[in-house]
Short mmCIF file of C-alpha atoms in Angstrom, two decimals:
data_model
loop_
_atom_site.label_atom_id
_atom_site.label_comp_id
_atom_site.label_asym_id
_atom_site.label_seq_id
_atom_site.Cartn_x
_atom_site.Cartn_y
_atom_site.Cartn_z
CA MET A 970 -64.30 165.67 -194.50
CA ALA A 971 -62.12 163.18 -192.66
CA VAL A 972 -63.98 160.33 -194.38
CA ILE A 973 -63.29 161.79 -197.85
CA THR A 974 -59.62 162.22 -196.99
CA GLU A 975 -59.36 158.59 -195.94
CA LEU A 976 -61.09 157.45 -199.14
CA ILE A 977 -58.68 159.51 -201.24
CA GLU A 978 -55.71 158.05 -199.39
CA ALA A 979 -57.06 154.55 -200.05
CA GLY A 980 -57.13 155.28 -203.79
CA LEU A 981 -53.59 156.67 -203.68
CA ARG A 982 -52.38 153.48 -202.01
CA LEU A 983 -53.85 151.48 -204.89
CA LYS A 984 -52.08 153.74 -207.37
CA GLN A 985 -48.73 153.66 -205.61
CA GLY A 986 -49.01 149.88 -205.33
CA GLY A 987 -49.23 149.61 -209.14
CA ASN A 988 -52.97 148.85 -209.30
CA LEU A 989 -53.84 151.71 -211.64
CA GLY A 990 -57.02 150.06 -212.90
CA GLY A 991 -58.31 149.65 -209.36
CA ALA A 992 -57.33 153.22 -208.53
CA ILE A 993 -59.26 154.55 -211.54
CA GLU A 994 -62.37 152.61 -210.55
CA HIS A 995 -62.00 153.82 -206.98
CA PHE A 996 -61.77 157.50 -207.92
CA LYS A 997 -64.55 157.16 -210.51
CA GLN A 998 -66.89 155.97 -207.79
CA LEU A 999 -65.75 158.76 -205.48
CA HIS A 1000 -66.33 161.30 -208.27
CA ALA A 1001 -69.84 159.96 -208.79
CA THR A 1002 -70.53 160.15 -205.05
CA TYR A 1003 -68.91 163.57 -204.52
CA PRO A 1004 -69.26 165.42 -207.85
CA GLY A 1005 -67.28 168.62 -208.09
CA HIS A 1006 -64.78 167.67 -205.38
CA ALA A 1007 -61.54 169.18 -206.72
CA ARG A 1008 -59.10 166.81 -205.05
CA ILE A 1009 -60.97 163.71 -206.22
CA MET A 1010 -61.09 165.08 -209.75
CA PHE A 1011 -57.37 165.86 -209.70
CA GLU A 1012 -56.41 162.37 -208.51
CA LEU A 1013 -58.73 160.73 -211.05
CA ALA A 1014 -57.12 162.70 -213.88
CA ALA A 1015 -53.66 161.84 -212.58
CA CYS A 1016 -54.57 158.14 -212.58
CA TRP A 1017 -55.81 158.33 -216.17
CA ARG A 1018 -52.59 160.00 -217.27
CA ALA A 1019 -50.41 157.54 -215.37
CA PHE A 1020 -52.39 154.72 -216.99
CA GLY A 1021 -51.44 156.08 -220.41
CA VAL A 1022 -54.85 157.51 -221.35
CA PRO A 1023 -54.23 161.29 -221.38
CA GLU A 1024 -57.38 161.99 -223.42
CA GLN A 1025 -59.45 160.96 -220.39
CA ALA A 1026 -57.41 163.21 -218.09
CA LEU A 1027 -57.48 166.33 -220.29
CA PRO A 1028 -61.14 167.39 -219.81
CA ILE A 1029 -60.87 166.88 -216.04
CA TYR A 1030 -57.79 169.13 -215.85
CA ARG A 1031 -59.56 171.78 -217.93
CA ASP A 1032 -62.57 171.69 -215.62
CA LEU A 1033 -60.32 172.07 -212.61
CA LEU A 1034 -58.54 175.06 -214.11
CA ALA A 1035 -61.89 176.73 -214.84
CA MET A 1036 -63.21 176.28 -211.29
CA PRO A 1037 -63.56 179.32 -209.01
CA LYS A 1038 -60.92 179.65 -206.35
CA ALA A 1039 -63.38 178.82 -203.58
CA GLN A 1040 -64.31 175.50 -205.21
CA GLY A 1041 -61.03 174.49 -206.82
CA LEU A 1042 -57.76 173.16 -205.53
CA PRO A 1043 -55.99 174.96 -202.69
CA PRO A 1044 -53.37 177.54 -203.81
CA LYS A 1045 -50.44 175.23 -202.99
CA ASP A 1046 -51.72 172.68 -205.54
CA ILE A 1047 -52.29 175.12 -208.41
CA PRO A 1048 -48.71 174.79 -209.82
CA ARG A 1049 -49.23 171.02 -209.87
CA LEU A 1050 -52.41 171.52 -211.88
CA TYR A 1051 -50.60 173.68 -214.47
CA THR A 1052 -47.80 171.13 -214.64
CA GLN A 1053 -50.14 168.17 -215.14
CA LEU A 1054 -52.27 169.96 -217.71
CA GLY A 1055 -49.21 171.08 -219.68
CA ALA A 1056 -47.73 167.60 -219.55
CA THR A 1057 -51.02 166.03 -220.67
CA LEU A 1058 -51.21 168.36 -223.67
CA LEU A 1059 -47.62 167.45 -224.47
CA ASP A 1060 -48.51 163.74 -224.27
CA LEU A 1061 -51.23 164.39 -226.85
CA GLY A 1062 -48.77 166.18 -229.15
CA ASP A 1063 -50.15 169.69 -228.68
CA SER A 1064 -46.85 171.40 -227.87
CA ALA A 1065 -48.13 174.91 -228.66
CA GLU A 1066 -51.00 174.87 -226.14
CA SER A 1067 -48.83 172.96 -223.69
CA LEU A 1068 -46.21 175.71 -223.81
CA ALA A 1069 -48.90 178.39 -223.41
CA ILE A 1070 -50.38 176.67 -220.32
CA ILE A 1071 -46.94 176.15 -218.77
CA GLU A 1072 -45.97 179.78 -219.30
CA ASP A 1073 -49.24 180.88 -217.70
CA GLY A 1074 -48.34 178.76 -214.72
CA LEU A 1075 -44.83 180.17 -214.57
CA ARG A 1076 -46.17 183.72 -214.48
CA LEU A 1077 -48.05 182.77 -211.32
CA HIS A 1078 -45.39 180.44 -209.87
CA PRO A 1079 -42.03 181.34 -211.45
CA SER A 1080 -39.94 179.26 -209.05
CA TYR A 1081 -41.81 175.95 -209.38
CA ARG A 1082 -39.12 173.61 -210.67
CA SER A 1083 -41.34 170.86 -212.08
CA LEU A 1084 -43.19 173.43 -214.17
CA ARG A 1085 -39.89 174.84 -215.45
CA ALA A 1086 -38.67 171.36 -216.33
CA TRP A 1087 -41.79 170.64 -218.40
CA ARG A 1088 -41.27 173.95 -220.19
CA ILE A 1089 -37.92 172.59 -221.37
CA PHE A 1090 -39.68 169.50 -222.77
CA ALA A 1091 -42.36 171.62 -224.43
CA LEU A 1092 -39.77 173.92 -226.04
CA ALA A 1093 -37.81 170.95 -227.38
CA GLN A 1094 -40.95 169.35 -228.83
CA ALA A 1095 -42.06 172.67 -230.32
CA GLY A 1096 -38.82 172.92 -232.29
CA GLU A 1097 -37.08 175.50 -230.12
CA PRO A 1098 -34.00 173.61 -228.91
CA GLN A 1099 -31.92 176.71 -228.19
CA ALA A 1100 -34.51 178.12 -225.78
CA ALA A 1101 -34.85 174.68 -224.18
CA LEU A 1102 -31.06 174.51 -223.74
CA LEU A 1103 -30.96 177.90 -222.03
CA ASP A 1104 -33.79 176.94 -219.68
CA ALA A 1105 -31.96 173.76 -218.83
CA MET A 1106 -28.73 175.65 -218.16
CA GLU A 1107 -30.48 178.09 -215.84
CA LEU A 1108 -32.18 175.32 -213.94
CA MET A 1109 -28.88 173.48 -213.58
CA LEU A 1110 -27.06 176.61 -212.41
CA GLU A 1111 -29.64 177.14 -209.67
CA SER A 1112 -29.51 173.52 -208.57
CA LEU A 1113 -25.76 173.29 -208.12
CA ALA A 1114 -23.86 174.85 -205.26
CA PRO A 1115 -21.83 177.94 -206.18
CA SER A 1116 -18.57 176.18 -205.26
CA ARG A 1117 -19.12 173.73 -208.12
CA TRP A 1118 -18.66 176.53 -210.67
CA ASP A 1119 -15.90 178.41 -208.89
CA VAL A 1120 -14.80 181.51 -210.81
CA PHE A 1121 -16.63 180.49 -214.00
CA GLU A 1122 -20.14 180.74 -212.52
CA ALA A 1123 -20.56 184.46 -213.28
CA GLU A 1124 -19.21 183.99 -216.79
CA VAL A 1125 -21.55 181.07 -217.53
CA LYS A 1126 -24.54 183.06 -216.31
CA ALA A 1127 -23.51 186.00 -218.46
CA VAL A 1128 -23.29 183.82 -221.58
CA VAL A 1129 -26.72 182.31 -220.90
CA LYS A 1130 -28.21 185.76 -220.43
CA ALA A 1131 -26.63 187.04 -223.66
CA MET A 1132 -27.87 184.04 -225.64
CA ARG A 1133 -31.38 184.46 -224.27
CA ALA A 1134 -31.35 188.14 -225.30
CA ASN A 1135 -30.66 187.09 -228.90
CA LEU A 1136 -33.62 184.70 -229.02
CA PRO A 1137 -36.72 185.67 -231.02
CA VAL A 1138 -39.46 187.35 -229.03
CA HIS A 1139 -41.66 184.25 -229.17
CA ASP A 1140 -38.88 182.16 -227.62
CA ALA A 1141 -38.21 184.54 -224.73
CA ALA A 1142 -39.03 182.90 -221.43
CA PRO A 1143 -40.42 184.73 -218.39
CA GLU A 1144 -37.51 185.63 -216.15
CA PRO A 1145 -38.61 185.40 -212.52
CA ASP A 1146 -37.13 187.66 -209.90
CA ILE A 1147 -34.20 185.98 -208.13
CA ALA A 1148 -35.31 187.09 -204.67
CA GLU A 1149 -38.79 185.73 -205.33
CA ARG A 1150 -37.32 182.41 -206.42
CA GLU A 1151 -35.26 182.02 -203.29
CA SER A 1152 -38.16 182.92 -200.99
CA THR A 1153 -40.79 180.69 -202.59
CA GLU A 1154 -38.84 177.79 -204.06
CA ALA A 1155 -38.61 175.73 -200.90
CA ALA A 1156 -42.31 176.07 -200.12
CA ALA A 1157 -43.34 175.33 -203.68
CA ASP A 1158 -41.18 172.21 -203.98
CA THR A 1159 -42.63 170.68 -200.81
CA THR A 1160 -46.08 170.63 -202.38
CA ASP A 1161 -44.83 168.37 -205.13
CA GLY A 1162 -45.64 165.27 -203.06
CA ALA A 1163 -45.77 161.56 -203.59
CA THR A 1164 -48.65 161.84 -206.08
CA GLU A 1165 -46.59 164.04 -208.44
CA ARG A 1166 -43.68 161.62 -208.37
CA VAL A 1167 -45.92 158.68 -209.12
CA ASN A 1168 -47.50 160.55 -212.02
CA GLU A 1169 -44.14 161.45 -213.57
CA ASP A 1170 -42.63 157.98 -213.08
CA ALA A 1171 -45.60 156.17 -214.51
CA ALA A 1172 -46.12 158.51 -217.48
CA GLY A 1173 -44.12 156.27 -219.78
CA ALA A 1174 -45.65 153.04 -218.58
CA GLN A 1175 -47.20 150.81 -221.25
CA SER A 1176 -50.97 151.26 -221.31
CA GLU A 1177 -53.34 148.36 -221.10
CA GLN A 1178 -57.06 148.13 -221.78
CA ILE A 1179 -59.48 147.90 -218.90
CA ASP A 1180 -63.24 147.61 -218.75
CA VAL A 1181 -64.59 150.59 -216.85
CA THR A 1182 -67.95 149.92 -215.24
CA SER A 1183 -70.12 151.87 -212.85
CA ASP A 1184 -70.22 149.02 -210.34
CA VAL A 1185 -68.41 149.57 -207.12
CA PRO A 1186 -65.41 147.25 -207.01
CA SER A 1187 -65.75 144.68 -204.32
CA ALA A 1188 -63.17 144.66 -201.63
CA THR A 1189 -60.53 141.99 -201.85
CA GLU A 1190 -61.31 139.12 -199.54
CA THR A 1191 -58.72 136.73 -198.25
CA ASP A 1192 -59.55 133.42 -196.61
CA VAL A 1193 -57.41 132.86 -193.59
CA PRO A 1194 -57.45 129.32 -192.13
CA VAL A 1195 -58.07 129.32 -188.43
CA ASN A 1196 -57.50 126.27 -186.25
CA LEU A 1197 -59.53 126.27 -183.10
CA VAL A 1198 -57.79 124.37 -180.35
CA LYS A 1199 -59.90 123.38 -177.37
CA PRO A 1200 -58.10 124.34 -174.21
CA THR A 1201 -56.98 121.36 -172.21
CA ARG A 1202 -58.16 121.06 -168.69
CA LYS A 1203 -55.61 120.66 -166.05
CA LYS A 1204 -55.90 117.20 -164.56
CA LYS A 1205 -56.15 116.97 -160.90
CA SER A 1206 -53.30 115.02 -159.44
CA ARG A 1207 -54.51 112.03 -157.51
CA ARG A 1208 -51.86 111.49 -155.02
CA LYS A 1209 -52.15 108.56 -152.70
CA LYS A 1210 -52.63 109.75 -149.23
CA THR A 1211 -50.23 108.20 -146.81
CA ALA A 1212 -51.49 107.32 -143.43
CA ARG A 1213 -50.29 109.67 -140.81
CA PRO A 1214 -49.45 108.43 -137.35
CA GLN A 1215 -52.07 109.15 -134.79
CA MET A 1216 -50.54 111.55 -132.37
CA GLY A 1217 -53.72 112.26 -130.48
CA LYS A 1218 -53.33 109.44 -127.94
CA LYS A 1219 -51.27 110.29 -124.94
CA ALA A 1220 -50.49 106.74 -123.86
CA VAL A 1221 -50.96 103.06 -124.60
CA ARG A 1222 -51.98 100.48 -122.13
CA ILE A 1223 -49.92 97.32 -121.87
CA ASP A 1224 -51.28 94.39 -119.88
CA ILE A 1225 -48.49 92.82 -117.85
CA SER A 1226 -50.65 90.73 -115.62
CA GLY A 1227 -49.49 87.26 -114.72
CA GLU A 1228 -51.00 83.95 -115.46
CA SER A 1229 -53.56 84.30 -112.74
CA VAL A 1230 -57.01 83.79 -114.04
CA GLU A 1231 -58.73 85.72 -111.36
CA PRO A 1232 -58.53 89.43 -111.74
CA ALA A 1233 -56.90 91.40 -109.00
CA LYS A 1234 -59.19 92.96 -106.52
CA LYS A 1235 -59.50 96.69 -106.57
CA LYS A 1236 -58.30 98.50 -103.53
CA ASP A 1237 -59.82 101.69 -102.28
CA GLY A 1238 -58.75 104.65 -104.44
CA GLU A 1239 -56.81 102.46 -106.88
CA ASP A 1240 -57.14 102.67 -110.68
CA PRO A 1241 -58.85 99.52 -112.01
CA ALA A 1242 -56.14 99.21 -114.69
CA GLU A 1243 -53.41 99.19 -112.06
CA ALA A 1244 -55.28 96.66 -110.07
CA ALA A 1245 -55.38 94.41 -113.11
CA GLY A 1246 -51.62 94.74 -113.55
CA ALA A 1247 -51.70 97.19 -116.48
CA LEU A 1248 -49.29 100.08 -117.01
CA LYS A 1249 -49.81 103.30 -119.01
CA ILE A 1250 -46.74 104.28 -121.03
CA PRO A 1251 -46.80 107.81 -122.45
CA ILE A 1252 -45.74 108.11 -126.08
CA ASP A 1253 -46.29 111.86 -126.73
CA PRO A 1254 -43.49 114.17 -125.77
CA ASP A 1255 -45.94 116.56 -124.17
#
């Protein structure tokens, strides 16, 4: 499972980096390798829609919606599925079915703001501008802090409620419970992650034609020049050895004999050097 998650994240990085064609190829290969994986199917459909080809995304979204709960998307992602399916139908000009799908989603997740925003678009495209205006006013009232409206907040809400009561039955929107909105809105909005924002931002991008093949796209290779530098060996310093004075000798012998040719005769117990007229002079301090 960790491997699949990493592969999905790699495809999302391609998409967020603007490489929609590469992301589509990536998720197509994942879908062929792991058929029926709900998250892979959802991201593939989102890439097709962001690429400007909603007709490719529509059947995938329908298959996801028809999946059993045990095999489909986790519950936190279901409002995203309703939003994307409704938006895809709206892209294809089917405002009636789009509005029906969005209202089904709102009955299950009444506080999901992205779903409510797309209902406004669907109402406007279906020719119901007054209902769209009231939805927009309610969404705006909930988004602003109460201090922004001061004493007029209650009056504005009352006017919106009265106008909605006068709408035809077909135009009446599901009115979620306020307490339920406040308790679930924060949790629902957090699920609208980076993928949702990329889908919505790229929905209006200009489409371009790509050739879709079943071959696995090769990874991008980049040649990096590498210079190998041979490490230099440290040269041994050849210092000239200076002669050290010999300190091992304790004395030097100096011949101070006279001009006599005959050597002096040695007396009993006398050093031969002394007999010859030689003296020993110590040169070491010790």
